[in-house]
Amino acid sequence: MSIKCLLTPVMTGALALAMALPAQARDFRLGLITPPSHKWTQAAVAFADEVKEQSGGEHSISIFPAQQLGNEAQMVQQLQTGALDMAFLTIAEISNRVPDFGALYAPYLVDNIDQAAALLRSDAANDLLNQLPAEAGLVGVGYGMAGMRQVMSRSPAKGPDDLVGKKLRITPFEPLRDFYMATGAAPTPLPLPAVYDALANGQIDAIDMDFDSILIFKFYERADNLLISNHMMFPMVGVVSGRVWKDLSKEDRQLLQASMRKHLDGVIDHFQQQESQQEQQLRALDITIEEAGRETFAAAIDDWEKIWSAKSKSLPNLRQAAADIKSN
Ligand code: BEZ
């Protein structure tokens, strides 16, 4: 018996009417933590413009950058209740709620930005998104990213030994905290907008950061030692509230999904293209630069693996996908 045979004539009529209804005009809201000058925010604006154009002006998306709607934890709560429609989120907050995502922050999972881009476009990474509706009430549309993570410090640092006991700013999430705890540093969670002042007033000694943010926010003015370590990638995810998604028409879902994916993918391209140029920009500044690779962090990586191989079942799968990328 087909599903249709089970429907009463009234139900069939209601279903037909619902399917025939034109999509309802909506003004969606999209929140993110980055300021207007950041590529993530620019991509959100371009996405909003495209949705407006492709829906013939029917739908619009208002963008709320720079934590205007609260921090990521607060935005996730709003997404879960349907008070917020969409967001571009660091995986940081997602991994606090769905620990399996912590695998994306395995130290030296990838060695450089090109490998990070390839891994975020892999099936292994995209399969993780399937957990979001059930685990977090979110629909994960696709990944973007920022640059590879580095360390900037107020006093010179050649490796983890020079960071022992130092108050080192981290984005507030557990995999990164566990990594720095294992190095002997004192990880200090602070959201991005609070970092400049915390460096300026001596609240922190060092920061975990990417080249792009170091340049945009001029962190080198307050900490003039850069340790190029490339120790982690920094994925971002574009999400839609599950509550909002379930009430969207098929056409609206397709429009939002295709357009958001395109602009998130453009963010990956952007960071991939600018990474080495930004490294050169930083090398041209009057700051001290050191380099440290995986071997310098070997002991911390071992400790991290012990904790996170128990917390994230997807770690072996992601490591394999990364190994395949490295061998190609
Ligand atoms: C950070 O917390 O370091 C960060 C967040 C978003 C974009 C770039 C950096």
mmCIF file of C-alpha atoms and ligand atoms in Angstrom:
data_model
loop_
_atom_site.group_PDB
_atom_site.id
_atom_site.type_symbol
_atom_site.label_atom_id
_atom_site.label_comp_id
_atom_site.label_asym_id
_atom_site.label_seq_id
_atom_site.Cartn_x
_atom_site.Cartn_y
_atom_site.Cartn_z
ATOM 1 C CA MET A 1 0.000 0.000 0.000
ATOM 2 C CA SER A 2 1.442 3.339 -0.973
ATOM 3 C CA ILE A 3 1.534 6.184 1.528
ATOM 4 C CA LYS A 4 -0.965 8.054 -0.620
ATOM 5 C CA CYS A 5 -3.633 5.332 -0.023
ATOM 6 C CA LEU A 6 -3.407 5.976 3.713
ATOM 7 C CA LEU A 7 -4.322 9.635 3.395
ATOM 8 C CA THR A 8 -7.907 10.733 3.857
ATOM 9 C CA PRO A 9 -9.367 12.919 1.089
ATOM 10 C CA VAL A 10 -9.167 15.945 3.426
ATOM 11 C CA MET A 11 -5.502 15.261 4.204
ATOM 12 C CA THR A 12 -4.710 14.744 0.520
ATOM 13 C CA GLY A 13 -6.370 18.055 -0.306
ATOM 14 C CA ALA A 14 -4.439 19.874 2.429
ATOM 15 C CA LEU A 15 -1.171 18.352 1.243
ATOM 16 C CA ALA A 16 -1.834 19.350 -2.350
ATOM 17 C CA LEU A 17 -2.655 22.889 -1.236
ATOM 18 C CA ALA A 18 0.520 23.115 0.864
ATOM 19 C CA MET A 19 2.639 21.897 -2.039
ATOM 20 C CA ALA A 20 1.023 24.379 -4.395
ATOM 21 C CA LEU A 21 1.438 27.331 -2.011
ATOM 22 C CA PRO A 22 4.006 29.864 -3.140
ATOM 23 C CA ALA A 23 7.025 30.097 -0.842
ATOM 24 C CA GLN A 24 6.341 32.516 2.018
ATOM 25 C CA ALA A 25 8.359 35.735 1.858
ATOM 26 C CA ARG A 26 10.882 35.735 4.706
ATOM 27 C CA ASP A 27 13.401 38.057 6.274
ATOM 28 C CA PHE A 28 15.937 35.608 7.639
ATOM 29 C CA ARG A 29 18.550 36.535 10.245
ATOM 30 C CA LEU A 30 22.121 35.290 10.103
ATOM 31 C CA GLY A 31 24.521 35.813 13.004
ATOM 32 C CA LEU A 32 28.291 35.487 13.238
ATOM 33 C CA ILE A 33 31.099 36.633 15.503
ATOM 34 C CA THR A 34 33.458 38.190 12.972
ATOM 35 C CA PRO A 35 33.467 41.966 12.273
ATOM 36 C CA PRO A 36 32.316 43.463 8.950
ATOM 37 C CA SER A 37 35.918 43.596 7.653
ATOM 38 C CA HIS A 38 36.389 39.813 7.996
ATOM 39 C CA LYS A 39 36.021 37.493 4.998
ATOM 40 C CA TRP A 40 33.387 35.378 6.778
ATOM 41 C CA THR A 41 31.140 38.429 7.160
ATOM 42 C CA GLN A 42 31.751 39.516 3.564
ATOM 43 C CA ALA A 43 30.751 36.019 2.406
ATOM 44 C CA ALA A 44 27.573 36.208 4.514
ATOM 45 C CA VAL A 45 26.680 39.536 2.890
ATOM 46 C CA ALA A 46 27.322 38.131 -0.609
ATOM 47 C CA PHE A 47 25.150 35.110 0.257
ATOM 48 C CA ALA A 48 22.333 37.419 1.422
ATOM 49 C CA ASP A 49 22.556 39.470 -1.797
ATOM 50 C CA GLU A 50 22.400 36.347 -3.925
ATOM 51 C CA VAL A 51 19.391 34.899 -2.085
ATOM 52 C CA LYS A 52 17.550 38.191 -2.502
ATOM 53 C CA GLU A 53 18.296 38.265 -6.205
ATOM 54 C CA GLN A 54 17.539 34.601 -6.883
ATOM 55 C CA SER A 55 14.260 34.715 -4.965
ATOM 56 C CA GLY A 56 13.170 37.672 -7.098
ATOM 57 C CA GLY A 57 13.302 39.930 -4.026
ATOM 58 C CA GLU A 58 10.956 37.688 -2.044
ATOM 59 C CA HIS A 59 13.479 36.654 0.608
ATOM 60 C CA SER A 60 16.028 38.800 2.368
ATOM 61 C CA ILE A 61 18.697 37.946 4.940
ATOM 62 C CA SER A 62 19.792 40.439 7.591
ATOM 63 C CA ILE A 63 23.376 39.902 8.715
ATOM 64 C CA PHE A 64 24.355 40.422 12.373
ATOM 65 C CA PRO A 65 28.186 40.445 12.591
ATOM 66 C CA ALA A 66 30.563 41.010 15.496
ATOM 67 C CA GLN A 67 28.568 39.090 18.133
ATOM 68 C CA GLN A 68 25.623 41.525 17.885
ATOM 69 C CA LEU A 69 23.333 38.606 18.777
ATOM 70 C CA GLY A 70 25.658 37.259 21.450
ATOM 71 C CA ASN A 71 28.551 34.825 21.488
ATOM 72 C CA GLU A 72 28.445 31.535 19.607
ATOM 73 C CA ALA A 73 27.020 29.578 22.553
ATOM 74 C CA GLN A 74 24.160 32.081 22.769
ATOM 75 C CA MET A 75 23.627 31.999 19.009
ATOM 76 C CA VAL A 76 23.412 28.198 19.045
ATOM 77 C CA GLN A 77 20.702 28.447 21.712
ATOM 78 C CA GLN A 78 18.788 30.926 19.541
ATOM 79 C CA LEU A 79 19.157 28.628 16.533
ATOM 80 C CA GLN A 80 17.798 25.730 18.556
ATOM 81 C CA THR A 81 14.657 27.635 19.529
ATOM 82 C CA GLY A 82 14.229 29.082 16.026
ATOM 83 C CA ALA A 83 14.790 32.667 17.270
ATOM 84 C CA LEU A 84 17.762 32.837 14.880
ATOM 85 C CA ASP A 85 17.552 31.358 11.373
ATOM 86 C CA MET A 86 21.171 30.872 10.325
ATOM 87 C CA ALA A 87 24.758 31.352 11.457
ATOM 88 C CA PHE A 88 28.348 30.955 10.364
ATOM 89 C CA LEU A 89 29.997 29.340 13.381
ATOM 90 C CA THR A 90 33.501 28.277 14.270
ATOM 91 C CA ILE A 91 33.603 24.529 14.828
ATOM 92 C CA ALA A 92 34.734 25.503 18.315
ATOM 93 C CA GLU A 93 31.215 25.867 19.714
ATOM 94 C CA ILE A 94 29.968 22.906 17.696
ATOM 95 C CA SER A 95 32.709 20.667 19.102
ATOM 96 C CA ASN A 96 31.732 21.714 22.635
ATOM 97 C CA ARG A 97 28.261 20.281 21.930
ATOM 98 C CA VAL A 98 29.108 17.412 19.573
ATOM 99 C CA PRO A 99 32.557 16.160 20.686
ATOM 100 C CA ASP A 100 33.011 14.074 17.541
ATOM 101 C CA PHE A 101 33.739 17.366 15.728
ATOM 102 C CA GLY A 102 36.809 17.733 17.963
ATOM 103 C CA ALA A 103 38.582 15.448 15.473
ATOM 104 C CA LEU A 104 38.773 18.391 13.071
ATOM 105 C CA TYR A 105 41.139 20.037 15.573
ATOM 106 C CA ALA A 106 43.583 17.158 15.872
ATOM 107 C CA PRO A 107 47.038 18.812 16.031
ATOM 108 C CA TYR A 108 48.819 18.440 12.683
ATOM 109 C CA LEU A 109 45.864 16.577 11.204
ATOM 110 C CA VAL A 110 46.917 18.535 8.112
ATOM 111 C CA ASP A 111 50.245 20.249 7.475
ATOM 112 C CA ASN A 112 49.136 23.295 5.514
ATOM 113 C CA ILE A 113 46.208 25.309 4.217
ATOM 114 C CA ASP A 114 45.890 23.369 0.935
ATOM 115 C CA GLN A 115 45.509 20.113 2.817
ATOM 116 C CA ALA A 116 43.009 21.791 5.164
ATOM 117 C CA ALA A 117 40.919 22.889 2.167
ATOM 118 C CA ALA A 118 41.008 19.401 0.652
ATOM 119 C CA LEU A 119 40.073 17.749 3.949
ATOM 120 C CA LEU A 120 37.117 20.074 4.526
ATOM 121 C CA ARG A 121 35.873 19.170 1.042
ATOM 122 C CA SER A 122 36.242 15.420 1.725
ATOM 123 C CA ASP A 123 33.447 12.944 2.414
ATOM 124 C CA ALA A 124 34.983 12.234 5.834
ATOM 125 C CA ALA A 125 34.492 15.865 6.919
ATOM 126 C CA ASN A 126 31.111 16.277 5.244
ATOM 127 C CA ASP A 127 29.780 13.069 6.838
ATOM 128 C CA LEU A 128 30.245 14.714 10.248
ATOM 129 C CA LEU A 129 27.614 17.301 9.308
ATOM 130 C CA ASN A 130 24.966 14.559 9.245
ATOM 131 C CA GLN A 131 25.128 14.427 13.046
ATOM 132 C CA LEU A 132 24.074 18.039 13.521
ATOM 133 C CA PRO A 133 20.281 17.752 13.173
ATOM 134 C CA ALA A 134 19.961 15.060 15.854
ATOM 135 C CA GLU A 135 22.801 16.168 18.124
ATOM 136 C CA ALA A 136 22.418 19.949 17.989
ATOM 137 C CA GLY A 137 19.111 20.767 16.243
ATOM 138 C CA LEU A 138 21.025 22.374 13.359
ATOM 139 C CA VAL A 139 21.282 21.669 9.646
ATOM 140 C CA GLY A 140 24.960 21.804 8.644
ATOM 141 C CA VAL A 141 25.079 23.224 5.125
ATOM 142 C CA GLY A 142 28.835 23.222 4.526
ATOM 143 C CA TYR A 143 32.276 24.270 5.681
ATOM 144 C CA GLY A 144 34.301 27.429 5.377
ATOM 145 C CA MET A 145 37.561 28.053 7.211
ATOM 146 C CA ALA A 146 40.096 30.576 8.466
ATOM 147 C CA GLY A 147 43.880 30.258 8.207
ATOM 148 C CA MET A 148 46.120 27.766 9.997
ATOM 149 C CA ARG A 149 46.736 28.429 13.686
ATOM 150 C CA GLN A 150 49.943 30.081 14.907
ATOM 151 C CA VAL A 151 51.158 31.538 18.215
ATOM 152 C CA MET A 152 51.928 35.207 18.870
ATOM 153 C CA SER A 153 53.553 36.124 22.141
ATOM 154 C CA ARG A 154 54.773 39.162 24.038
ATOM 155 C CA SER A 155 58.084 37.482 24.852
ATOM 156 C CA PRO A 156 60.128 35.394 22.373
ATOM 157 C CA ALA A 157 59.045 31.760 21.875
ATOM 158 C CA LYS A 158 60.793 29.104 19.795
ATOM 159 C CA GLY A 159 58.452 26.297 20.865
ATOM 160 C CA PRO A 160 56.249 24.953 23.661
ATOM 161 C CA ASP A 161 59.037 25.103 26.273
ATOM 162 C CA ASP A 162 58.961 28.891 26.063
ATOM 163 C CA LEU A 163 55.193 28.912 26.587
ATOM 164 C CA VAL A 164 55.119 26.880 29.815
ATOM 165 C CA GLY A 165 53.026 28.693 32.424
ATOM 166 C CA LYS A 166 52.166 31.518 30.009
ATOM 167 C CA LYS A 167 48.583 32.751 29.844
ATOM 168 C CA LEU A 168 47.832 31.860 26.257
ATOM 169 C CA ARG A 169 44.562 33.032 24.743
ATOM 170 C CA ILE A 170 42.507 30.348 23.041
ATOM 171 C CA THR A 171 39.168 30.377 21.261
ATOM 172 C CA PRO A 172 36.898 28.850 23.924
ATOM 173 C CA PHE A 173 36.727 25.153 23.031
ATOM 174 C CA GLU A 174 37.946 21.908 24.541
ATOM 175 C CA PRO A 175 40.214 20.329 21.898
ATOM 176 C CA LEU A 176 42.356 23.465 21.764
ATOM 177 C CA ARG A 177 42.371 23.795 25.554
ATOM 178 C CA ASP A 178 43.558 20.176 25.866
ATOM 179 C CA PHE A 179 46.335 20.773 23.348
ATOM 180 C CA TYR A 180 47.762 23.761 25.204
ATOM 181 C CA MET A 181 47.305 22.126 28.621
ATOM 182 C CA ALA A 182 49.454 19.304 27.263
ATOM 183 C CA THR A 183 52.170 21.802 26.257
ATOM 184 C CA GLY A 184 52.256 23.198 29.817
ATOM 185 C CA ALA A 185 50.852 26.603 28.844
ATOM 186 C CA ALA A 186 47.912 28.120 30.742
ATOM 187 C CA PRO A 187 45.143 28.264 28.113
ATOM 188 C CA THR A 188 42.904 31.295 28.675
ATOM 189 C CA PRO A 189 39.592 31.234 26.757
ATOM 190 C CA LEU A 190 38.694 34.609 25.241
ATOM 191 C CA PRO A 191 36.425 35.469 22.309
ATOM 192 C CA LEU A 192 38.083 37.133 19.322
ATOM 193 C CA PRO A 193 36.758 40.688 19.990
ATOM 194 C CA ALA A 194 38.331 40.698 23.482
ATOM 195 C CA VAL A 195 41.834 39.697 22.386
ATOM 196 C CA TYR A 196 43.434 43.048 21.497
ATOM 197 C CA ASP A 197 42.635 44.691 24.818
ATOM 198 C CA ALA A 198 43.632 41.602 26.786
ATOM 199 C CA LEU A 199 47.038 41.668 25.084
ATOM 200 C CA ALA A 200 47.331 45.413 25.594
ATOM 201 C CA ASN A 201 46.573 45.316 29.315
ATOM 202 C CA GLY A 202 48.747 42.287 30.024
ATOM 203 C CA GLN A 203 45.857 39.977 30.945
ATOM 204 C CA ILE A 204 47.379 37.429 28.553
ATOM 205 C CA ASP A 205 50.945 36.690 27.429
ATOM 206 C CA ALA A 206 50.303 35.008 24.101
ATOM 207 C CA ILE A 207 47.538 34.155 21.639
ATOM 208 C CA ASP A 208 46.540 31.268 19.405
ATOM 209 C CA MET A 209 45.610 32.961 16.118
ATOM 210 C CA ASP A 210 45.686 32.861 12.303
ATOM 211 C CA PHE A 211 47.694 35.151 9.963
ATOM 212 C CA ASP A 212 44.562 36.889 8.687
ATOM 213 C CA SER A 213 43.264 37.885 12.131
ATOM 214 C CA ILE A 214 46.748 38.936 13.251
ATOM 215 C CA LEU A 215 46.802 41.380 10.334
ATOM 216 C CA ILE A 216 43.153 42.557 10.484
ATOM 217 C CA PHE A 217 43.208 43.199 14.217
ATOM 218 C CA LYS A 218 46.862 44.354 14.309
ATOM 219 C CA PHE A 219 47.728 41.987 17.172
ATOM 220 C CA TYR A 220 51.416 42.404 16.213
ATOM 221 C CA GLU A 221 51.201 45.899 17.763
ATOM 222 C CA ARG A 222 50.793 44.247 21.188
ATOM 223 C CA ALA A 223 52.792 41.023 20.782
ATOM 224 C CA ASP A 224 55.772 41.125 18.468
ATOM 225 C CA ASN A 225 56.878 37.481 18.437
ATOM 226 C CA LEU A 226 55.327 35.116 15.939
ATOM 227 C CA LEU A 227 55.813 31.361 16.164
ATOM 228 C CA ILE A 228 54.793 29.882 12.820
ATOM 229 C CA SER A 229 53.625 26.423 13.842
ATOM 230 C CA ASN A 230 50.653 25.650 11.568
ATOM 231 C CA HIS A 231 49.520 23.331 14.364
ATOM 232 C CA MET A 232 45.819 23.180 13.548
ATOM 233 C CA MET A 233 43.291 24.035 10.891
ATOM 234 C CA PHE A 234 40.332 26.262 11.792
ATOM 235 C CA PRO A 235 37.079 25.187 10.132
ATOM 236 C CA MET A 236 33.855 27.172 10.123
ATOM 237 C CA VAL A 237 30.391 25.767 9.447
ATOM 238 C CA GLY A 238 27.322 27.382 7.890
ATOM 239 C CA VAL A 239 24.152 26.227 9.660
ATOM 240 C CA VAL A 240 20.395 26.710 9.485
ATOM 241 C CA SER A 241 18.121 26.253 12.503
ATOM 242 C CA GLY A 242 16.478 22.807 12.332
ATOM 243 C CA ARG A 243 13.181 24.345 13.452
ATOM 244 C CA VAL A 244 13.307 26.891 10.651
ATOM 245 C CA TRP A 245 14.466 24.329 8.072
ATOM 246 C CA LYS A 246 11.555 21.967 8.642
ATOM 247 C CA ASP A 247 9.039 24.661 7.670
ATOM 248 C CA LEU A 248 10.831 25.741 4.480
ATOM 249 C CA SER A 249 9.575 24.708 1.069
ATOM 250 C CA LYS A 250 11.722 22.371 -1.024
ATOM 251 C CA GLU A 251 12.572 25.260 -3.357
ATOM 252 C CA ASP A 252 13.662 27.539 -0.499
ATOM 253 C CA ARG A 253 15.826 24.796 0.996
ATOM 254 C CA GLN A 254 17.502 24.252 -2.358
ATOM 255 C CA LEU A 255 18.080 27.969 -2.866
ATOM 256 C CA LEU A 256 19.565 28.520 0.602
ATOM 257 C CA GLN A 257 21.661 25.373 0.501
ATOM 258 C CA ALA A 258 23.153 25.969 -2.954
ATOM 259 C CA SER A 259 23.891 29.631 -2.352
ATOM 260 C CA MET A 260 25.281 29.215 1.171
ATOM 261 C CA ARG A 261 27.500 26.308 0.046
ATOM 262 C CA LYS A 262 28.849 28.359 -2.839
ATOM 263 C CA HIS A 263 29.819 31.270 -0.602
ATOM 264 C CA LEU A 264 31.294 29.035 2.116
ATOM 265 C CA ASP A 265 33.375 27.313 -0.514
ATOM 266 C CA GLY A 266 34.520 30.736 -1.713
ATOM 267 C CA VAL A 267 35.770 31.396 1.844
ATOM 268 C CA ILE A 268 37.883 28.231 1.669
ATOM 269 C CA ASP A 269 39.319 29.365 -1.687
ATOM 270 C CA HIS A 270 40.025 32.814 -0.290
ATOM 271 C CA PHE A 271 42.000 31.601 2.730
ATOM 272 C CA GLN A 272 43.836 29.077 0.596
ATOM 273 C CA GLN A 273 44.909 31.789 -1.830
ATOM 274 C CA GLN A 274 45.950 34.434 0.682
ATOM 275 C CA GLU A 275 47.774 32.339 3.295
ATOM 276 C CA SER A 276 51.313 32.543 1.883
ATOM 277 C CA GLN A 277 50.879 36.180 0.854
ATOM 278 C CA GLN A 278 49.828 37.052 4.419
ATOM 279 C CA GLU A 279 52.808 35.150 5.782
ATOM 280 C CA GLN A 280 55.035 37.372 3.607
ATOM 281 C CA GLN A 281 53.219 40.483 4.880
ATOM 282 C CA LEU A 282 53.949 39.436 8.452
ATOM 283 C CA ARG A 283 57.567 38.598 7.640
ATOM 284 C CA ALA A 284 57.952 42.133 6.307
ATOM 285 C CA LEU A 285 56.928 43.636 9.671
ATOM 286 C CA ASP A 286 59.334 44.532 12.435
ATOM 287 C CA ILE A 287 58.584 41.414 14.506
ATOM 288 C CA THR A 288 60.572 38.328 15.519
ATOM 289 C CA ILE A 289 59.617 35.173 13.673
ATOM 290 C CA GLU A 290 60.424 31.580 14.637
ATOM 291 C CA GLU A 291 59.218 28.336 13.119
ATOM 292 C CA ALA A 292 58.284 25.076 14.844
ATOM 293 C CA GLY A 293 56.885 21.871 13.346
ATOM 294 C CA ARG A 294 55.088 18.754 14.481
ATOM 295 C CA GLU A 295 58.211 17.246 16.123
ATOM 296 C CA THR A 296 58.451 20.207 18.530
ATOM 297 C CA PHE A 297 54.945 19.427 19.799
ATOM 298 C CA ALA A 298 55.298 15.604 19.758
ATOM 299 C CA ALA A 299 54.684 15.043 23.484
ATOM 300 C CA ALA A 300 51.618 17.319 23.527
ATOM 301 C CA ILE A 301 50.233 15.597 20.430
ATOM 302 C CA ASP A 302 50.534 12.189 22.144
ATOM 303 C CA ASP A 303 48.641 13.469 25.193
ATOM 304 C CA TRP A 304 45.973 15.040 22.999
ATOM 305 C CA GLU A 305 45.515 11.771 21.085
ATOM 306 C CA LYS A 306 44.960 9.863 24.322
ATOM 307 C CA ILE A 307 42.130 12.187 25.357
ATOM 308 C CA TRP A 308 40.472 12.679 21.996
ATOM 309 C CA SER A 309 40.677 9.182 20.543
ATOM 310 C CA ALA A 310 38.232 8.290 23.360
ATOM 311 C CA LYS A 311 35.989 11.321 22.723
ATOM 312 C CA SER A 312 35.794 11.352 18.928
ATOM 313 C CA LYS A 313 34.923 8.204 17.033
ATOM 314 C CA SER A 314 35.552 9.942 13.700
ATOM 315 C CA LEU A 315 39.216 10.677 14.445
ATOM 316 C CA PRO A 316 40.598 7.551 12.657
ATOM 317 C CA ASN A 317 38.406 8.242 9.622
ATOM 318 C CA LEU A 318 39.574 11.852 9.391
ATOM 319 C CA ARG A 319 43.205 10.865 9.922
ATOM 320 C CA GLN A 320 42.884 8.372 7.052
ATOM 321 C CA ALA A 321 41.300 11.005 4.797
ATOM 322 C CA ALA A 322 44.104 13.419 5.708
ATOM 323 C CA ALA A 323 46.753 10.741 5.046
ATOM 324 C CA ASP A 324 45.215 10.116 1.607
ATOM 325 C CA ILE A 325 45.372 13.848 0.858
ATOM 326 C CA LYS A 326 49.009 14.057 2.024
ATOM 327 C CA SER A 327 50.036 11.118 -0.161
ATOM 328 C CA ASN A 328 48.459 12.596 -3.315
HETATM 329 C C1 BEZ B 1 39.363 33.063 16.769
HETATM 330 O O1 BEZ B 1 38.625 32.874 17.736
HETATM 331 O O2 BEZ B 1 40.594 33.061 16.897
HETATM 332 C C2 BEZ B 1 38.753 33.311 15.419
HETATM 333 C C3 BEZ B 1 37.386 33.250 15.266
HETATM 334 C C4 BEZ B 1 36.837 33.481 14.009
HETATM 335 C C5 BEZ B 1 37.645 33.749 12.925
HETATM 336 C C6 BEZ B 1 39.024 33.805 13.083
HETATM 337 C C7 BEZ B 1 39.575 33.597 14.340
#
